Coordinates of C-alpha atoms and ligand atoms in Angstrom, one line a residue:
M71 CA -14.3 11.4 -13.3
M72 CA -16.6 9.9 -15.9
A73 CA -15.6 7.8 -18.8
D74 CA -15.5 9.4 -22.1
S75 CA -17.7 7.0 -24.1
S76 CA -15.7 7.7 -27.4
T77 CA -12.6 6.2 -25.6
I78 CA -14.4 3.1 -24.6
E79 CA -16.0 2.7 -28.0
A80 CA -12.6 3.0 -29.7
F81 CA -11.3 0.4 -27.2
R82 CA -14.2 -1.9 -28.0
K83 CA -13.7 -1.5 -31.7
K84 CA -10.0 -2.4 -31.5
L85 CA -10.7 -5.5 -29.3
I86 CA -13.4 -6.6 -31.9
E87 CA -10.9 -6.1 -34.8
K88 CA -8.5 -8.4 -32.9
G89 CA -11.2 -11.0 -32.6
F90 CA -12.1 -10.5 -28.9
E91 CA -15.8 -9.8 -29.2
D92 CA -16.8 -11.2 -25.8
L93 CA -14.1 -9.3 -24.0
A94 CA -15.2 -6.1 -25.8
K95 CA -18.8 -6.8 -24.8
D96 CA -17.8 -7.2 -21.2
L97 CA -15.8 -4.0 -20.7
R98 CA -17.3 -1.9 -18.0
E99 CA -17.5 1.8 -17.9
N100 CA -17.0 3.8 -14.6
E101 CA -16.8 0.7 -12.4
I102 CA -16.7 1.8 -8.8
M103 CA -13.5 0.4 -7.2
K104 CA -14.6 0.6 -3.6
P105 CA -16.1 -3.0 -3.5
H106 CA -13.0 -4.4 -5.3
T107 CA -10.7 -3.3 -2.4
S108 CA -10.2 -4.6 1.1
F109 CA -10.0 -0.9 2.3
R110 CA -13.5 -0.2 0.8
V111 CA -12.5 3.0 -0.8
G112 CA -12.1 4.1 -4.4
G113 CA -13.8 5.9 -7.2
P114 CA -14.5 4.8 -10.8
A115 CA -12.2 3.1 -13.1
Q116 CA -12.7 4.7 -16.5
I117 CA -12.6 1.2 -18.3
Y118 CA -12.6 -2.0 -16.3
S119 CA -12.2 -5.7 -17.4
E120 CA -11.9 -9.1 -15.8
P121 CA -10.3 -11.2 -18.5
S122 CA -10.4 -15.0 -18.5
R123 CA -7.3 -16.0 -20.5
T124 CA -3.7 -14.7 -20.8
E125 CA -4.3 -13.8 -24.5
E126 CA -7.1 -11.6 -23.4
I127 CA -4.7 -9.8 -20.9
V128 CA -2.2 -9.3 -23.8
A129 CA -5.0 -7.9 -26.0
L130 CA -6.2 -5.5 -23.4
S131 CA -2.8 -4.1 -22.6
D132 CA -1.7 -3.9 -26.2
T133 CA -5.0 -2.0 -27.0
A134 CA -4.5 0.3 -24.2
K135 CA -0.9 1.0 -25.4
A136 CA -2.1 1.5 -29.0
L137 CA -4.7 4.0 -27.9
G138 CA -2.2 5.8 -25.5
I139 CA -4.5 4.8 -22.4
P140 CA -2.8 4.0 -19.0
C141 CA -3.4 0.5 -17.8
F142 CA -3.4 -0.7 -14.2
L143 CA -3.5 -4.4 -13.3
M144 CA -4.9 -5.4 -9.8
G145 CA -5.3 -8.7 -8.0
N146 CA -7.5 -9.0 -5.0
G147 CA -7.2 -5.3 -4.0
S148 CA -5.9 -6.1 -0.6
N149 CA -2.8 -3.8 -0.7
L150 CA -4.4 -0.7 -2.4
V151 CA -5.8 2.7 -1.7
I152 CA -7.6 3.8 -4.8
S153 CA -8.3 7.5 -5.2
D154 CA -11.8 8.8 -4.5
E155 CA -11.5 10.5 -7.9
G156 CA -10.9 7.1 -9.6
I157 CA -8.4 5.8 -12.1
D158 CA -7.7 7.1 -15.5
G159 CA -7.6 4.5 -18.2
L160 CA -8.0 0.8 -18.1
V161 CA -8.1 -1.4 -14.9
I162 CA -7.6 -5.1 -15.4
R163 CA -8.6 -7.4 -12.5
L164 CA -7.3 -10.9 -12.3
G165 CA -9.8 -12.9 -10.2
E166 CA -11.5 -16.2 -10.2
N167 CA -10.8 -16.7 -13.9
F168 CA -7.2 -17.2 -13.1
S169 CA -7.5 -19.5 -10.2
T170 CA -6.6 -23.0 -11.3
I171 CA -4.4 -25.1 -9.1
S172 CA -2.5 -28.3 -10.1
S173 CA 0.4 -30.2 -8.7
E174 CA 3.0 -32.8 -9.7
E175 CA 5.9 -34.5 -8.1
D176 CA 9.2 -32.7 -8.5
P177 CA 11.3 -34.8 -10.9
A178 CA 14.5 -33.3 -9.3
D179 CA 13.6 -34.0 -5.7
P180 CA 11.5 -36.9 -4.3
D181 CA 10.7 -34.8 -1.2
A182 CA 9.1 -31.9 -3.1
V183 CA 6.0 -31.2 -5.1
L184 CA 5.5 -28.4 -7.7
V185 CA 2.4 -26.6 -7.4
T186 CA 1.2 -24.6 -10.4
A187 CA -1.5 -21.9 -9.8
G188 CA -3.0 -19.1 -11.7
A189 CA -2.3 -15.5 -10.7
G190 CA -5.8 -14.9 -9.4
T191 CA -5.8 -17.8 -6.9
L192 CA -6.2 -16.5 -3.4
L193 CA -3.2 -17.2 -1.2
I194 CA -5.6 -18.4 1.5
R195 CA -6.9 -21.0 -0.9
L196 CA -3.5 -22.1 -2.0
S197 CA -2.3 -22.4 1.6
S198 CA -5.3 -24.6 2.4
F199 CA -4.6 -26.7 -0.8
A200 CA -1.1 -27.2 0.5
A201 CA -2.3 -28.2 4.0
K202 CA -4.9 -30.7 2.6
N203 CA -2.2 -32.3 0.5
S204 CA 0.4 -32.4 3.3
L205 CA 2.7 -29.9 1.7
T206 CA 4.7 -27.5 3.8
G207 CA 6.0 -24.0 3.0
L208 CA 2.9 -21.9 2.7
E209 CA 1.7 -21.9 6.2
F210 CA 2.8 -18.3 6.7
A211 CA 0.4 -17.3 3.8
S212 CA -2.6 -18.7 5.3
G213 CA -3.9 -15.3 6.6
I214 CA -2.8 -13.0 3.7
P215 CA -5.8 -11.9 1.8
G216 CA -4.1 -11.3 -1.6
S217 CA -3.9 -13.2 -4.9
L218 CA -0.8 -15.2 -6.0
G219 CA 0.0 -12.6 -8.5
G220 CA -0.1 -9.7 -6.0
A221 CA 1.9 -11.9 -3.6
V222 CA 4.6 -12.5 -6.3
F223 CA 4.6 -8.8 -7.2
M224 CA 4.8 -7.7 -3.5
N225 CA 7.0 -10.8 -2.4
A226 CA 4.3 -11.0 0.4
G227 CA 5.5 -12.5 3.7
A228 CA 4.7 -12.9 7.4
Y229 CA 6.3 -14.4 10.5
D230 CA 9.9 -14.3 8.9
H231 CA 8.9 -16.1 5.8
D232 CA 8.0 -14.8 2.4
M233 CA 7.1 -15.9 -1.1
S234 CA 10.8 -16.0 -2.3
E235 CA 11.2 -19.2 -0.2
V236 CA 8.7 -21.1 -2.3
I237 CA 8.6 -19.5 -5.8
E238 CA 10.2 -21.8 -8.5
K239 CA 9.3 -19.8 -11.6
V240 CA 6.7 -17.3 -12.9
T241 CA 4.9 -17.0 -16.3
A242 CA 4.3 -13.3 -17.0
I243 CA 3.6 -10.9 -19.8
S244 CA 6.6 -8.5 -20.4
P245 CA 5.9 -4.9 -21.1
S246 CA 6.4 -5.6 -24.8
G247 CA 3.5 -8.2 -24.7
E248 CA 5.7 -11.3 -24.7
V249 CA 4.5 -14.3 -22.6
R250 CA 7.5 -15.9 -21.0
T251 CA 8.9 -17.6 -18.0
W252 CA 10.9 -15.7 -15.3
T253 CA 13.2 -17.9 -13.3
K254 CA 13.5 -17.3 -9.6
D255 CA 16.8 -15.6 -10.0
E256 CA 15.4 -13.1 -12.5
L257 CA 12.6 -12.1 -10.1
D258 CA 14.9 -9.9 -8.0
L259 CA 12.8 -10.8 -4.9
G260 CA 13.6 -8.8 -1.8
Y261 CA 11.8 -7.3 1.2
R262 CA 8.3 -6.5 -0.3
K263 CA 10.1 -6.2 -3.7
S264 CA 10.1 -8.0 -7.0
C265 CA 11.4 -7.1 -10.6
F266 CA 7.7 -6.5 -11.7
M267 CA 7.6 -3.3 -9.7
A268 CA 10.2 -1.8 -12.0
N269 CA 9.4 -3.6 -15.3
G270 CA 5.6 -3.5 -15.2
G271 CA 5.3 -7.2 -16.1
I272 CA 2.0 -8.9 -15.5
V273 CA 2.1 -12.3 -13.5
C274 CA -0.1 -14.9 -15.1
E275 CA 0.9 -18.0 -13.3
A276 CA 3.5 -19.2 -10.8
V277 CA 5.0 -22.6 -9.9
L278 CA 5.8 -23.1 -6.3
R279 CA 8.0 -25.7 -4.8
L280 CA 6.6 -27.2 -1.6
K281 CA 8.0 -29.9 0.5
K282 CA 6.1 -33.1 1.6
G283 CA 5.3 -32.6 5.2
D284 CA 3.2 -33.8 8.2
A285 CA -0.5 -32.6 7.9
E286 CA -0.9 -32.4 11.7
L287 CA 2.2 -30.1 12.0
I288 CA 1.2 -28.0 9.0
N289 CA -2.4 -27.5 10.4
S290 CA -1.1 -26.8 13.9
Q291 CA 1.3 -24.1 12.5
I292 CA -1.6 -22.6 10.5
R293 CA -3.8 -22.4 13.7
T294 CA -0.9 -20.8 15.6
Y295 CA -0.5 -18.1 12.9
T296 CA -4.2 -17.5 12.8
E297 CA -4.5 -17.1 16.5
K298 CA -1.6 -14.5 16.4
R299 CA -3.3 -12.6 13.6
T300 CA -6.8 -12.6 15.3
K301 CA -5.2 -11.4 18.6
S302 CA -3.0 -8.7 17.2
Q303 CA -4.6 -7.4 14.0
P304 CA -7.9 -5.4 13.6
L305 CA -9.4 -7.9 11.2
N306 CA -13.0 -6.7 11.8
F307 CA -12.3 -3.3 10.0
P308 CA -11.5 -2.7 6.4
S309 CA -7.7 -2.1 5.9
A310 CA -4.8 -3.1 3.6
G311 CA -2.8 -4.7 6.3
S312 CA 0.4 -3.1 7.5
M313 CA 0.5 0.4 6.1
F314 CA 4.3 0.9 6.2
K315 CA 7.3 -1.2 5.4
R316 CA 9.5 -2.1 8.5
P317 CA 12.2 0.5 8.8
E318 CA 15.6 -1.1 9.6
G319 CA 16.2 -1.3 13.3
H320 CA 12.6 -0.4 14.4
Y321 CA 9.1 -1.7 14.7
T322 CA 6.6 0.5 13.0
G323 CA 3.8 -0.2 15.3
A324 CA 5.9 0.7 18.4
L325 CA 7.2 4.0 16.8
I326 CA 3.6 5.1 16.0
E327 CA 2.5 4.2 19.4
Q328 CA 5.4 6.0 21.1
A329 CA 4.5 9.1 19.0
G330 CA 1.1 9.1 20.7
L331 CA -0.7 8.4 17.5
K332 CA -2.5 5.1 18.3
G333 CA -6.2 5.7 17.9
F334 CA -5.5 9.0 16.1
S335 CA -7.9 9.6 13.2
I336 CA -8.6 12.0 10.3
G337 CA -12.2 11.7 8.9
G338 CA -13.0 8.0 8.9
A339 CA -9.5 6.8 8.7
Q340 CA -7.9 5.8 12.1
V341 CA -4.6 4.4 13.4
S342 CA -5.8 1.1 14.7
E343 CA -6.1 1.0 18.5
K344 CA -5.3 -2.8 18.2
H345 CA -2.1 -2.5 16.0
A346 CA -0.7 0.9 15.4
G347 CA 0.9 -0.4 12.2
F348 CA -2.5 -0.6 10.6
V349 CA -4.6 2.3 9.3
I350 CA -8.2 1.1 9.4
N351 CA -11.4 2.4 7.7
K352 CA -13.9 3.1 10.5
G353 CA -16.7 2.9 8.0
D354 CA -16.9 6.1 6.1
A355 CA -13.3 6.8 5.4
T356 CA -12.4 8.4 1.9
A357 CA -9.0 7.7 0.2
K358 CA -8.2 11.3 1.0
D359 CA -8.7 10.7 4.7
I360 CA -6.3 7.7 4.6
D361 CA -3.7 9.6 2.5
D362 CA -3.9 12.7 5.0
L363 CA -3.5 10.4 8.0
V364 CA -0.6 8.5 6.4
R365 CA 1.1 11.9 5.6
H366 CA 0.6 13.0 9.2
I367 CA 2.1 9.8 10.6
Q368 CA 5.0 10.0 8.2
K369 CA 5.7 13.7 9.3
T370 CA 5.3 13.0 13.0
I371 CA 7.6 9.9 12.9
K372 CA 10.2 11.9 10.9
E373 CA 10.1 14.7 13.4
K374 CA 10.1 12.7 16.5
F375 CA 12.5 9.9 15.7
D376 CA 14.2 11.0 12.4
V377 CA 12.9 7.7 10.7
E378 CA 11.4 7.7 7.2
L379 CA 8.4 5.5 7.1
Q380 CA 7.8 4.2 3.6
R381 CA 4.3 3.0 2.4
E382 CA 3.9 -0.7 1.7
V383 CA 0.3 -0.1 0.6
R384 CA 0.1 1.3 -3.0
F385 CA -1.8 4.5 -3.5
I386 CA -3.2 4.5 -7.0
G387 CA -5.3 6.7 -9.2
R388 CA -6.0 10.4 -9.8
G389 CA -4.0 12.8 -7.4
F390 CA -1.8 9.9 -6.2
N391 CA 0.4 9.4 -9.2
Ligands
LIG688 C1 -6.0 -7.8 6.8 C2 -4.8 -7.8 5.9 C3 -3.7 -8.6 6.3 C4 -2.5 -8.5 5.5 N1 -1.4 -9.3 5.9 C5 -0.3 -9.3 5.2 C6 0.9 -10.0 5.5 O1 0.9 -10.6 6.5 N2 1.9 -9.9 4.7 C7 1.9 -9.3 3.5 O2 2.9 -9.3 2.8 N3 0.8 -8.5 3.1 C8 -0.3 -8.5 3.9 N4 -1.4 -7.8 3.5 C9 -1.3 -7.1 2.2 C10 -1.8 -7.8 0.9 O3 -2.7 -9.0 1.2 C11 -0.6 -8.3 0.1 O4 0.3 -7.2 -0.2 C12 -0.9 -9.1 -1.1 O5 0.2 -9.8 -1.7 C13 -1.6 -8.2 -2.2 O6 -2.2 -9.1 -3.1 P1 -3.4 -8.6 -4.0 O7 -3.7 -9.6 -5.0 O8 -4.6 -8.1 -3.2 O9 -2.8 -7.3 -4.9 P2 -3.5 -6.0 -5.0 O10 -3.7 -5.2 -3.8 O11 -4.6 -6.0 -6.1 O12 -2.3 -5.2 -5.9 C14 -1.1 -4.9 -5.1 C15 0.0 -4.6 -6.2 O13 0.3 -5.8 -6.9 C16 0.2 -5.6 -8.3 N5 -0.3 -6.9 -8.8 C17 -1.4 -7.6 -8.4 N6 -1.6 -8.7 -9.2 C18 -0.6 -8.7 -10.1 C19 -0.1 -9.6 -11.1 N7 -0.8 -10.6 -11.5 N8 1.0 -9.2 -12.0 C20 1.6 -8.2 -11.6 N9 1.3 -7.3 -10.6 C21 0.2 -7.5 -9.9 C22 -0.8 -4.5 -8.4 O14 -0.5 -3.8 -9.7 C23 -0.4 -3.6 -7.2 O15 0.6 -2.7 -7.6 C24 -2.6 -7.8 4.2 C25 -3.7 -7.2 3.8 C26 -4.9 -7.2 4.7 C27 -6.1 -6.5 4.2

């Protein structure tokens, strides 16, 4: 799918009218998404932007709305399979430009510190900031390769912990373009679930409440988690982590292994030999290979065990939605 240059020109014109000349100038056409995702698949985004300020995100999404163009917001691309045929409309990526971190003592609790970070901040960096400042609560996130915004959206978690334990509040842009604060209770955080999945809000910043702790214990916990990950996960192949949500009463990896699918592949996509809950890109996988393999796994598990595996990884773009 190639961009229709009249669409981009109309987009640029609207942004310039709103006073966002630099943003208009930096819009990219037919940006290949493959390098922007951990799975290393994905065709072109019709229009692509990496804004630096919240007002720029608002201007981009308002303009898309005004022109009737779909808009998809991504973080670090570590939970995505993007279609080989690309994505229609605008893709906004929140990266380094939204990665400030600051902290202050919690006025309500002498044992806690409030850490404020931009949505593009990598969880790995945030977890290391916490460890350096002897703050506990984010050890579980030390190996999750997503951004803070993506982690809030997904309520990312590991080792029986998740973001809901540390989130205090979130600043986000509502679908109507209003920038406001969401309290923790409003976020509707559950297993790999937040209110933003239903309401389409864009997370710009989050405040996390971390506890003062012991640097040695924090670092030792991080080392333990890192060893576990390195031993059990296929980290030397591109992937998006666990492909499926954990079905109640079962372990996904064990079900897939019992079904004889460990190592099974379609094209360049393979069920990891190291961890059957991961689908990996052996090097030349297409998004279609991954989708076909995932469908095959879901069908097999349903037939053999009457269990419905739901995708945790989000499939985005032409043909997928
Ligand atoms: C090797 C590996 C290991 C992993 N391990 C774990 C793990 O242990 N636990 C776990 O939970 N996940 C894990 N993941 C998956 C992934 O890292 C998380 O889901 C992460 O939270 C995704 O963040 P992201 O910034 O990459 O989001 P993306 O993949 O870019 O986007 C994911 C979704 O979040 C939305 N989104 C992103 N940013 C925002 C924002 N600012 N506002 C609103 N919506 C937004 C996007 O629209 C999209 O729907 C792993 C992935 C890999 C590759």
